Amino acid sequence: MDPIDQDTAYDVFSKQCPSRGTLEHVTGRWGALTLGALHDGTFRFNELRRRVDGVSEKMLSQTLHALERDGLVHREAQPTNPPRVEYRLTPLGREITERLMSLIHFVEGRMDGVLEARERYDSVTAGGR
Amino acid sequence: MDPIDQDTAYDVFSKQCPSRGTLEHVTGRWGALTLGALHDGTFRFNELRRRVDGVSEKMLSQTLHALERDGLVHREAQPTNPPRVEYRLTPLGREITERLMSLIHFVEGRMDGVLEARERYDSVTAGGR
């Protein structure tokens, strides 16, 4: 656990709390992968699209907007012609992404156990549970 | 970062990797909130449903099945009449949930900054971006 005051005014378990929306931007399929990609540096839209395997142009665009609006991603348009637009994490985005990556790497590191559990589950289910 | 070997065979950034599915079970809206609720103890289905504000019976059932299949949640049916079915985290589920809760609490703790960023973003957008 982080040494953070956990009695904040915000509570993702409450349906109305805005933190639930932000958590979804961070942990949603494309949000998590986009933050993870930006953890490695500053990228242009098409570079990001290649890194986030499987994302459509529309979904990546929506994802970046939501993360920018929440203050986690910074979008910078250089005054060139054509404009060069780059995305990078803000300091807040970086802090959140560190914790997200910790979770992602942990899950990746435990996948052997997860796949074994799935096999057990499926064999029991097939045998008439 | 966790002291975990990050050169695992699994990579959520790859579309085909099964770790992407497990990450989604863990971080999806209802998966995250269900794991978070189970972080507090052992619960019956209806108790969980009250704790995860807004979840439907069908979604909670699907969520629990996916988490059980991945080996993160243990389901125990007591041989009573009617059977008393309880859910709790497995040791693996607990390890993953610790990291998830760390992320959740961190996001909750930073929501003032997120909401300020949203206001700035919306005022700039409204002013003709």
PDB file of C-alpha atoms in Angstrom:
ATOM      1  CA  MET A   1       0.000   0.000   0.000  1.00  0.00           C
ATOM      2  CA  ASP A   2       1.102   3.507  -0.683  1.00  0.00           C
ATOM      3  CA  PRO A   3       1.664   5.891   2.182  1.00  0.00           C
ATOM      4  CA  ILE A   4      -1.288   7.983   1.076  1.00  0.00           C
ATOM      5  CA  ASP A   5      -4.155   9.232   3.159  1.00  0.00           C
ATOM      6  CA  GLN A   6      -6.825   6.769   2.147  1.00  0.00           C
ATOM      7  CA  ASP A   7      -9.635   8.799   3.707  1.00  0.00           C
ATOM      8  CA  THR A   8      -9.969  10.937   0.625  1.00  0.00           C
ATOM      9  CA  ALA A   9     -13.266  12.455  -0.429  1.00  0.00           C
ATOM     10  CA  TYR A  10     -13.191  10.135  -3.454  1.00  0.00           C
ATOM     11  CA  ASP A  11     -14.305   6.529  -3.583  1.00  0.00           C
ATOM     12  CA  VAL A  12     -14.389   4.417  -6.747  1.00  0.00           C
ATOM     13  CA  PHE A  13     -16.852   2.070  -5.066  1.00  0.00           C
ATOM     14  CA  SER A  14     -19.454   4.802  -5.184  1.00  0.00           C
ATOM     15  CA  LYS A  15     -21.315   4.912  -8.487  1.00  0.00           C
ATOM     16  CA  GLN A  16     -21.398   8.714  -8.647  1.00  0.00           C
ATOM     17  CA  CYS A  17     -17.761   9.397  -7.796  1.00  0.00           C
ATOM     18  CA  PRO A  18     -15.726  10.939 -10.634  1.00  0.00           C
ATOM     19  CA  SER A  19     -12.749   8.782  -9.606  1.00  0.00           C
ATOM     20  CA  ARG A  20     -14.572   5.808 -11.118  1.00  0.00           C
ATOM     21  CA  GLY A  21     -14.415   7.451 -14.555  1.00  0.00           C
ATOM     22  CA  THR A  22     -10.717   8.260 -14.199  1.00  0.00           C
ATOM     23  CA  LEU A  23      -9.937   4.735 -13.028  1.00  0.00           C
ATOM     24  CA  GLU A  24     -11.665   3.467 -16.154  1.00  0.00           C
ATOM     25  CA  HIS A  25      -9.633   5.790 -18.367  1.00  0.00           C
ATOM     26  CA  VAL A  26      -6.471   4.470 -16.724  1.00  0.00           C
ATOM     27  CA  THR A  27      -7.339   0.770 -16.616  1.00  0.00           C
ATOM     28  CA  GLY A  28      -9.590   0.396 -19.649  1.00  0.00           C
ATOM     29  CA  ARG A  29      -8.094  -1.800 -22.371  1.00  0.00           C
ATOM     30  CA  TRP A  30      -6.784   1.033 -24.523  1.00  0.00           C
ATOM     31  CA  GLY A  31      -6.127   3.492 -21.710  1.00  0.00           C
ATOM     32  CA  ALA A  32      -3.824   1.061 -19.925  1.00  0.00           C
ATOM     33  CA  LEU A  33      -1.945   0.128 -23.074  1.00  0.00           C
ATOM     34  CA  THR A  34      -1.615   3.756 -24.207  1.00  0.00           C
ATOM     35  CA  LEU A  35      -0.238   4.843 -20.826  1.00  0.00           C
ATOM     36  CA  GLY A  36       2.088   1.845 -20.910  1.00  0.00           C
ATOM     37  CA  ALA A  37       3.363   2.834 -24.355  1.00  0.00           C
ATOM     38  CA  LEU A  38       3.912   6.444 -23.260  1.00  0.00           C
ATOM     39  CA  HIS A  39       5.835   5.165 -20.248  1.00  0.00           C
ATOM     40  CA  ASP A  40       8.652   4.560 -22.746  1.00  0.00           C
ATOM     41  CA  GLY A  41       8.809   8.131 -24.051  1.00  0.00           C
ATOM     42  CA  THR A  42       7.289  10.790 -26.297  1.00  0.00           C
ATOM     43  CA  PHE A  43       5.500   9.604 -29.419  1.00  0.00           C
ATOM     44  CA  ARG A  44       3.512  10.817 -32.379  1.00  0.00           C
ATOM     45  CA  PHE A  45       0.039   9.457 -33.008  1.00  0.00           C
ATOM     46  CA  ASN A  46       1.065   6.905 -35.619  1.00  0.00           C
ATOM     47  CA  GLU A  47       3.990   5.698 -33.550  1.00  0.00           C
ATOM     48  CA  LEU A  48       1.612   5.123 -30.659  1.00  0.00           C
ATOM     49  CA  ARG A  49      -0.789   3.307 -32.906  1.00  0.00           C
ATOM     50  CA  ARG A  50       1.903   0.834 -33.892  1.00  0.00           C
ATOM     51  CA  ARG A  51       2.893   0.293 -30.260  1.00  0.00           C
ATOM     52  CA  VAL A  52      -0.642  -0.354 -29.024  1.00  0.00           C
ATOM     53  CA  ASP A  53      -1.221  -3.519 -31.018  1.00  0.00           C
ATOM     54  CA  GLY A  54      -4.804  -3.768 -32.263  1.00  0.00           C
ATOM     55  CA  VAL A  55      -6.079  -0.256 -31.487  1.00  0.00           C
ATOM     56  CA  SER A  56      -8.101   1.556 -34.152  1.00  0.00           C
ATOM     57  CA  GLU A  57      -7.404   5.176 -35.099  1.00  0.00           C
ATOM     58  CA  LYS A  58     -10.725   6.246 -33.601  1.00  0.00           C
ATOM     59  CA  MET A  59     -10.218   4.420 -30.292  1.00  0.00           C
ATOM     60  CA  LEU A  60      -6.678   5.735 -29.878  1.00  0.00           C
ATOM     61  CA  SER A  61      -7.878   9.264 -30.566  1.00  0.00           C
ATOM     62  CA  GLN A  62     -10.712   8.976 -28.005  1.00  0.00           C
ATOM     63  CA  THR A  63      -8.360   7.394 -25.479  1.00  0.00           C
ATOM     64  CA  LEU A  64      -5.775  10.161 -25.829  1.00  0.00           C
ATOM     65  CA  HIS A  65      -8.434  12.846 -25.458  1.00  0.00           C
ATOM     66  CA  ALA A  66      -9.775  11.314 -22.248  1.00  0.00           C
ATOM     67  CA  LEU A  67      -6.263  10.963 -20.791  1.00  0.00           C
ATOM     68  CA  GLU A  68      -5.354  14.512 -21.840  1.00  0.00           C
ATOM     69  CA  ARG A  69      -8.544  15.885 -20.278  1.00  0.00           C
ATOM     70  CA  ASP A  70      -7.759  14.082 -17.007  1.00  0.00           C
ATOM     71  CA  GLY A  71      -4.317  15.708 -17.013  1.00  0.00           C
ATOM     72  CA  LEU A  72      -2.377  12.468 -17.487  1.00  0.00           C
ATOM     73  CA  VAL A  73      -1.147  13.000 -21.042  1.00  0.00           C
ATOM     74  CA  HIS A  74       0.314  16.171 -22.547  1.00  0.00           C
ATOM     75  CA  ARG A  75      -0.321  16.889 -26.221  1.00  0.00           C
ATOM     76  CA  GLU A  76       2.072  19.243 -27.948  1.00  0.00           C
ATOM     77  CA  ALA A  77       1.619  20.549 -31.468  1.00  0.00           C
ATOM     78  CA  GLN A  78       4.833  21.962 -32.901  1.00  0.00           C
ATOM     79  CA  PRO A  79       4.292  24.971 -35.194  1.00  0.00           C
ATOM     80  CA  THR A  80       5.703  23.249 -38.233  1.00  0.00           C
ATOM     81  CA  ASN A  81       3.981  22.593 -41.516  1.00  0.00           C
ATOM     82  CA  PRO A  82       2.461  20.058 -41.338  1.00  0.00           C
ATOM     83  CA  PRO A  83       2.212  20.359 -37.514  1.00  0.00           C
ATOM     84  CA  ARG A  84       4.109  17.708 -35.624  1.00  0.00           C
ATOM     85  CA  VAL A  85       1.909  16.522 -32.761  1.00  0.00           C
ATOM     86  CA  GLU A  86       3.503  14.620 -29.923  1.00  0.00           C
ATOM     87  CA  TYR A  87       2.149  12.955 -26.816  1.00  0.00           C
ATOM     88  CA  ARG A  88       3.885  12.347 -23.523  1.00  0.00           C
ATOM     89  CA  LEU A  89       2.963  11.647 -19.909  1.00  0.00           C
ATOM     90  CA  THR A  90       2.509  14.542 -17.485  1.00  0.00           C
ATOM     91  CA  PRO A  91       4.153  14.183 -14.039  1.00  0.00           C
ATOM     92  CA  LEU A  92       0.783  12.998 -12.660  1.00  0.00           C
ATOM     93  CA  GLY A  93       0.365  10.621 -15.587  1.00  0.00           C
ATOM     94  CA  ARG A  94       3.819   9.226 -14.906  1.00  0.00           C
ATOM     95  CA  GLU A  95       3.069   8.607 -11.225  1.00  0.00           C
ATOM     96  CA  ILE A  96      -0.138   6.772 -12.065  1.00  0.00           C
ATOM     97  CA  THR A  97       1.503   4.831 -14.894  1.00  0.00           C
ATOM     98  CA  GLU A  98       4.284   3.617 -12.579  1.00  0.00           C
ATOM     99  CA  ARG A  99       1.638   1.929 -10.430  1.00  0.00           C
ATOM    100  CA  LEU A 100      -0.227   0.639 -13.439  1.00  0.00           C
ATOM    101  CA  MET A 101       2.960  -0.885 -14.895  1.00  0.00           C
ATOM    102  CA  SER A 102       3.719  -2.499 -11.567  1.00  0.00           C
ATOM    103  CA  LEU A 103       0.324  -4.220 -11.785  1.00  0.00           C
ATOM    104  CA  ILE A 104       0.789  -5.145 -15.462  1.00  0.00           C
ATOM    105  CA  HIS A 105       4.234  -6.648 -14.919  1.00  0.00           C
ATOM    106  CA  PHE A 106       2.980  -8.545 -11.915  1.00  0.00           C
ATOM    107  CA  VAL A 107       0.080 -10.032 -13.883  1.00  0.00           C
ATOM    108  CA  GLU A 108       2.425 -10.953 -16.751  1.00  0.00           C
ATOM    109  CA  GLY A 109       4.745 -12.624 -14.265  1.00  0.00           C
ATOM    110  CA  ARG A 110       1.918 -14.734 -12.820  1.00  0.00           C
ATOM    111  CA  MET A 111       0.374 -15.915 -16.102  1.00  0.00           C
ATOM    112  CA  ASP A 112       1.702 -19.489 -15.766  1.00  0.00           C
ATOM    113  CA  GLY A 113      -0.384 -19.823 -12.615  1.00  0.00           C
ATOM    114  CA  VAL A 114      -3.392 -18.208 -14.252  1.00  0.00           C
ATOM    115  CA  LEU A 115      -3.260 -20.570 -17.227  1.00  0.00           C
ATOM    116  CA  GLU A 116      -2.944 -23.585 -14.907  1.00  0.00           C
ATOM    117  CA  ALA A 117      -5.994 -22.364 -12.987  1.00  0.00           C
ATOM    118  CA  ARG A 118      -7.937 -22.034 -16.227  1.00  0.00           C
ATOM    119  CA  GLU A 119      -7.095 -25.608 -17.212  1.00  0.00           C
ATOM    120  CA  ARG A 120      -8.221 -26.916 -13.835  1.00  0.00           C
ATOM    121  CA  TYR A 121     -11.405 -24.871 -13.984  1.00  0.00           C
ATOM    122  CA  ASP A 122     -12.245 -26.000 -17.505  1.00  0.00           C
ATOM    123  CA  SER A 123     -11.584 -29.682 -16.763  1.00  0.00           C
ATOM    124  CA  VAL A 124     -13.819 -29.577 -13.679  1.00  0.00           C
ATOM    125  CA  THR A 125     -16.529 -27.728 -15.585  1.00  0.00           C
ATOM    126  CA  ALA A 126     -16.345 -30.184 -18.491  1.00  0.00           C
ATOM    127  CA  GLY A 127     -16.675 -33.065 -16.019  1.00  0.00           C
ATOM    128  CA  GLY A 128     -20.007 -31.768 -14.758  1.00  0.00           C
ATOM    129  CA  ARG A 129     -19.506 -29.339 -11.966  1.00  0.00           C
TER     130      ARG A 129
ATOM    131  CA  MET B   1       8.567  -1.230  -9.990  1.00  0.00           C
ATOM    132  CA  ASP B   2       8.338  -4.642  -8.505  1.00  0.00           C
ATOM    133  CA  PRO B   3      11.442  -6.764  -8.286  1.00  0.00           C
ATOM    134  CA  ILE B   4      10.044  -9.182 -10.812  1.00  0.00           C
ATOM    135  CA  ASP B   5      11.740 -10.558 -13.865  1.00  0.00           C
ATOM    136  CA  GLN B   6      10.139  -8.444 -16.542  1.00  0.00           C
ATOM    137  CA  ASP B   7      11.415 -10.617 -19.370  1.00  0.00           C
ATOM    138  CA  THR B   8       8.502 -12.972 -19.040  1.00  0.00           C
ATOM    139  CA  ALA B   9       7.069 -14.841 -21.984  1.00  0.00           C
ATOM    140  CA  TYR B  10       3.900 -12.766 -21.604  1.00  0.00           C
ATOM    141  CA  ASP B  11       3.304  -9.281 -22.938  1.00  0.00           C
ATOM    142  CA  VAL B  12       0.004  -7.418 -22.643  1.00  0.00           C
ATOM    143  CA  PHE B  13       1.063  -5.174 -25.520  1.00  0.00           C
ATOM    144  CA  SER B  14       0.767  -8.119 -27.867  1.00  0.00           C
ATOM    145  CA  LYS B  15      -2.766  -8.645 -29.151  1.00  0.00           C
ATOM    146  CA  GLN B  16      -2.617 -12.439 -28.920  1.00  0.00           C
ATOM    147  CA  CYS B  17      -1.142 -12.749 -25.432  1.00  0.00           C
ATOM    148  CA  PRO B  18      -3.488 -14.310 -22.849  1.00  0.00           C
ATOM    149  CA  SER B  19      -2.185 -11.837 -20.263  1.00  0.00           C
ATOM    150  CA  ARG B  20      -4.219  -9.136 -22.010  1.00  0.00           C
ATOM    151  CA  GLY B  21      -7.431 -11.002 -21.174  1.00  0.00           C
ATOM    152  CA  THR B  22      -6.427 -11.475 -17.541  1.00  0.00           C
ATOM    153  CA  LEU B  23      -5.450  -7.818 -17.211  1.00  0.00           C
ATOM    154  CA  GLU B  24      -8.915  -6.937 -18.496  1.00  0.00           C
ATOM    155  CA  HIS B  25     -10.567  -9.235 -15.980  1.00  0.00           C
ATOM    156  CA  VAL B  26      -8.568  -7.529 -13.232  1.00  0.00           C
ATOM    157  CA  THR B  27      -8.918  -3.924 -14.366  1.00  0.00           C
ATOM    158  CA  GLY B  28     -12.287  -3.954 -16.119  1.00  0.00           C
ATOM    159  CA  ARG B  29     -14.904  -1.855 -14.348  1.00  0.00           C
ATOM    160  CA  TRP B  30     -16.587  -4.710 -12.511  1.00  0.00           C
ATOM    161  CA  GLY B  31     -13.510  -6.887 -12.139  1.00  0.00           C
ATOM    162  CA  ALA B  32     -11.594  -4.144 -10.353  1.00  0.00           C
ATOM    163  CA  LEU B  33     -14.487  -3.279  -8.055  1.00  0.00           C
ATOM    164  CA  THR B  34     -15.230  -6.950  -7.273  1.00  0.00           C
ATOM    165  CA  LEU B  35     -11.596  -7.669  -6.395  1.00  0.00           C
ATOM    166  CA  GLY B  36     -11.560  -4.505  -4.316  1.00  0.00           C
ATOM    167  CA  ALA B  37     -14.661  -5.615  -2.420  1.00  0.00           C
ATOM    168  CA  LEU B  38     -13.181  -9.086  -1.802  1.00  0.00           C
ATOM    169  CA  HIS B  39     -10.032  -7.426  -0.489  1.00  0.00           C
ATOM    170  CA  ASP B  40     -12.090  -6.764   2.652  1.00  0.00           C
ATOM    171  CA  GLY B  41     -13.059 -10.391   3.277  1.00  0.00           C
ATOM    172  CA  THR B  42     -15.275 -13.338   2.343  1.00  0.00           C
ATOM    173  CA  PHE B  43     -18.726 -12.554   0.999  1.00  0.00           C
ATOM    174  CA  ARG B  44     -21.847 -14.138  -0.387  1.00  0.00           C
ATOM    175  CA  PHE B  45     -23.139 -13.131  -3.788  1.00  0.00           C
ATOM    176  CA  ASN B  46     -25.778 -10.701  -2.533  1.00  0.00           C
ATOM    177  CA  GLU B  47     -23.371  -9.106  -0.080  1.00  0.00           C
ATOM    178  CA  LEU B  48     -20.945  -8.517  -2.935  1.00  0.00           C
ATOM    179  CA  ARG B  49     -23.694  -7.087  -5.059  1.00  0.00           C
ATOM    180  CA  ARG B  50     -24.455  -4.468  -2.421  1.00  0.00           C
ATOM    181  CA  ARG B  51     -20.776  -3.586  -2.089  1.00  0.00           C
ATOM    182  CA  VAL B  52     -20.168  -3.142  -5.805  1.00  0.00           C
ATOM    183  CA  ASP B  53     -22.493  -0.195  -6.281  1.00  0.00           C
ATOM    184  CA  GLY B  54     -24.290  -0.339  -9.629  1.00  0.00           C
ATOM    185  CA  VAL B  55     -23.420  -3.873 -10.762  1.00  0.00           C
ATOM    186  CA  SER B  56     -26.213  -6.047 -12.182  1.00  0.00           C
ATOM    187  CA  GLU B  57     -26.723  -9.649 -11.088  1.00  0.00           C
ATOM    188  CA  LYS B  58     -25.688 -10.888 -14.528  1.00  0.00           C
ATOM    189  CA  MET B  59     -22.506  -8.791 -14.687  1.00  0.00           C
ATOM    190  CA  LEU B  60     -21.432  -9.761 -11.187  1.00  0.00           C
ATOM    191  CA  SER B  61     -21.982 -13.421 -12.007  1.00  0.00           C
ATOM    192  CA  GLN B  62     -19.945 -13.187 -15.217  1.00  0.00           C
ATOM    193  CA  THR B  63     -17.225 -11.229 -13.441  1.00  0.00           C
ATOM    194  CA  LEU B  64     -16.935 -13.795 -10.638  1.00  0.00           C
ATOM    195  CA  HIS B  65     -16.758 -16.660 -13.115  1.00  0.00           C
ATOM    196  CA  ALA B  66     -13.941 -15.019 -15.083  1.00  0.00           C
ATOM    197  CA  LEU B  67     -11.985 -14.274 -11.888  1.00  0.00           C
ATOM    198  CA  GLU B  68     -12.564 -17.792 -10.576  1.00  0.00           C
ATOM    199  CA  ARG B  69     -11.413 -19.310 -13.869  1.00  0.00           C
ATOM    200  CA  ASP B  70      -8.228 -17.210 -13.755  1.00  0.00           C
ATOM    201  CA  GLY B  71      -7.556 -18.544 -10.258  1.00  0.00           C
ATOM    202  CA  LEU B  72      -7.987 -15.187  -8.501  1.00  0.00           C
ATOM    203  CA  VAL B  73     -11.247 -15.889  -6.677  1.00  0.00           C
ATOM    204  CA  HIS B  74     -12.216 -19.017  -4.751  1.00  0.00           C
ATOM    205  CA  ARG B  75     -15.880 -20.040  -4.742  1.00  0.00           C
ATOM    206  CA  GLU B  76     -17.006 -22.316  -1.947  1.00  0.00           C
ATOM    207  CA  ALA B  77     -20.428 -23.903  -1.721  1.00  0.00           C
ATOM    208  CA  GLN B  78     -21.214 -25.157   1.787  1.00  0.00           C
ATOM    209  CA  PRO B  79     -23.287 -28.358   1.845  1.00  0.00           C
ATOM    210  CA  THR B  80     -26.209 -26.733   3.590  1.00  0.00           C
ATOM    211  CA  ASN B  81     -29.787 -26.476   2.388  1.00  0.00           C
ATOM    212  CA  PRO B  82     -30.044 -24.078   0.687  1.00  0.00           C
ATOM    213  CA  PRO B  83     -26.312 -24.123  -0.149  1.00  0.00           C
ATOM    214  CA  ARG B  84     -24.378 -21.185   1.219  1.00  0.00           C
ATOM    215  CA  VAL B  85     -21.989 -19.978  -1.492  1.00  0.00           C
ATOM    216  CA  GLU B  86     -19.118 -17.744  -0.528  1.00  0.00           C
ATOM    217  CA  TYR B  87     -16.407 -15.988  -2.480  1.00  0.00           C
ATOM    218  CA  ARG B  88     -12.943 -14.984  -1.375  1.00  0.00           C
ATOM    219  CA  LEU B  89      -9.596 -14.091  -2.905  1.00  0.00           C
ATOM    220  CA  THR B  90      -7.041 -16.832  -3.537  1.00  0.00           C
ATOM    221  CA  PRO B  91      -3.425 -16.086  -2.527  1.00  0.00           C
ATOM    222  CA  LEU B  92      -2.698 -15.100  -6.148  1.00  0.00           C
ATOM    223  CA  GLY B  93      -5.840 -12.979  -6.250  1.00  0.00           C
ATOM    224  CA  ARG B  94      -4.737 -11.261  -3.061  1.00  0.00           C
ATOM    225  CA  GLU B  95      -1.290 -10.435  -4.445  1.00  0.00           C
ATOM    226  CA  ILE B  96      -2.783  -8.937  -7.595  1.00  0.00           C
ATOM    227  CA  THR B  97      -5.477  -7.078  -5.656  1.00  0.00           C
ATOM    228  CA  GLU B  98      -2.865  -5.460  -3.395  1.00  0.00           C
ATOM    229  CA  ARG B  99      -1.309  -3.854  -6.467  1.00  0.00           C
ATOM    230  CA  LEU B 100      -4.681  -2.945  -7.895  1.00  0.00           C
ATOM    231  CA  MET B 101      -5.738  -1.268  -4.636  1.00  0.00           C
ATOM    232  CA  SER B 102      -2.477   0.644  -4.546  1.00  0.00           C
ATOM    233  CA  LEU B 103      -3.372   2.041  -7.979  1.00  0.00           C
ATOM    234  CA  ILE B 104      -6.988   2.728  -6.985  1.00  0.00           C
ATOM    235  CA  HIS B 105      -6.038   4.564  -3.797  1.00  0.00           C
ATOM    236  CA  PHE B 106      -3.430   6.547  -5.660  1.00  0.00           C
ATOM    237  CA  VAL B 107      -5.961   7.643  -8.288  1.00  0.00           C
ATOM    238  CA  GLU B 108      -8.501   8.559  -5.587  1.00  0.00           C
ATOM    239  CA  GLY B 109      -5.818  10.595  -3.838  1.00  0.00           C
ATOM    240  CA  ARG B 110      -5.038  12.557  -6.995  1.00  0.00           C
ATOM    241  CA  MET B 111      -8.592  13.360  -8.071  1.00  0.00           C
ATOM    242  CA  ASP B 112      -8.376  17.040  -7.077  1.00  0.00           C
ATOM    243  CA  GLY B 113      -5.619  17.438  -9.662  1.00  0.00           C
ATOM    244  CA  VAL B 114      -7.569  15.437 -12.238  1.00  0.00           C
ATOM    245  CA  LEU B 115     -10.683  17.585 -11.789  1.00  0.00           C
ATOM    246  CA  GLU B 116      -8.612  20.777 -12.077  1.00  0.00           C
ATOM    247  CA  ALA B 117      -7.087  19.449 -15.291  1.00  0.00           C
ATOM    248  CA  ARG B 118     -10.562  18.714 -16.657  1.00  0.00           C
ATOM    249  CA  GLU B 119     -11.700  22.261 -15.928  1.00  0.00           C
ATOM    250  CA  ARG B 120      -8.665  23.713 -17.685  1.00  0.00           C
ATOM    251  CA  TYR B 121      -9.147  21.396 -20.652  1.00  0.00           C
ATOM    252  CA  ASP B 122     -12.837  22.190 -20.987  1.00  0.00           C
ATOM    253  CA  SER B 123     -12.332  25.969 -20.715  1.00  0.00           C
ATOM    254  CA  VAL B 124      -9.626  25.896 -23.410  1.00  0.00           C
ATOM    255  CA  THR B 125     -11.768  23.669 -25.619  1.00  0.00           C
ATOM    256  CA  ALA B 126     -14.801  25.917 -25.135  1.00  0.00           C
ATOM    257  CA  GLY B 127     -12.686  28.927 -26.097  1.00  0.00           C
ATOM    258  CA  GLY B 128     -11.856  27.434 -29.483  1.00  0.00           C
ATOM    259  CA  ARG B 129      -8.891  25.206 -29.262  1.00  0.00           C
TER     260      ARG B 129
END
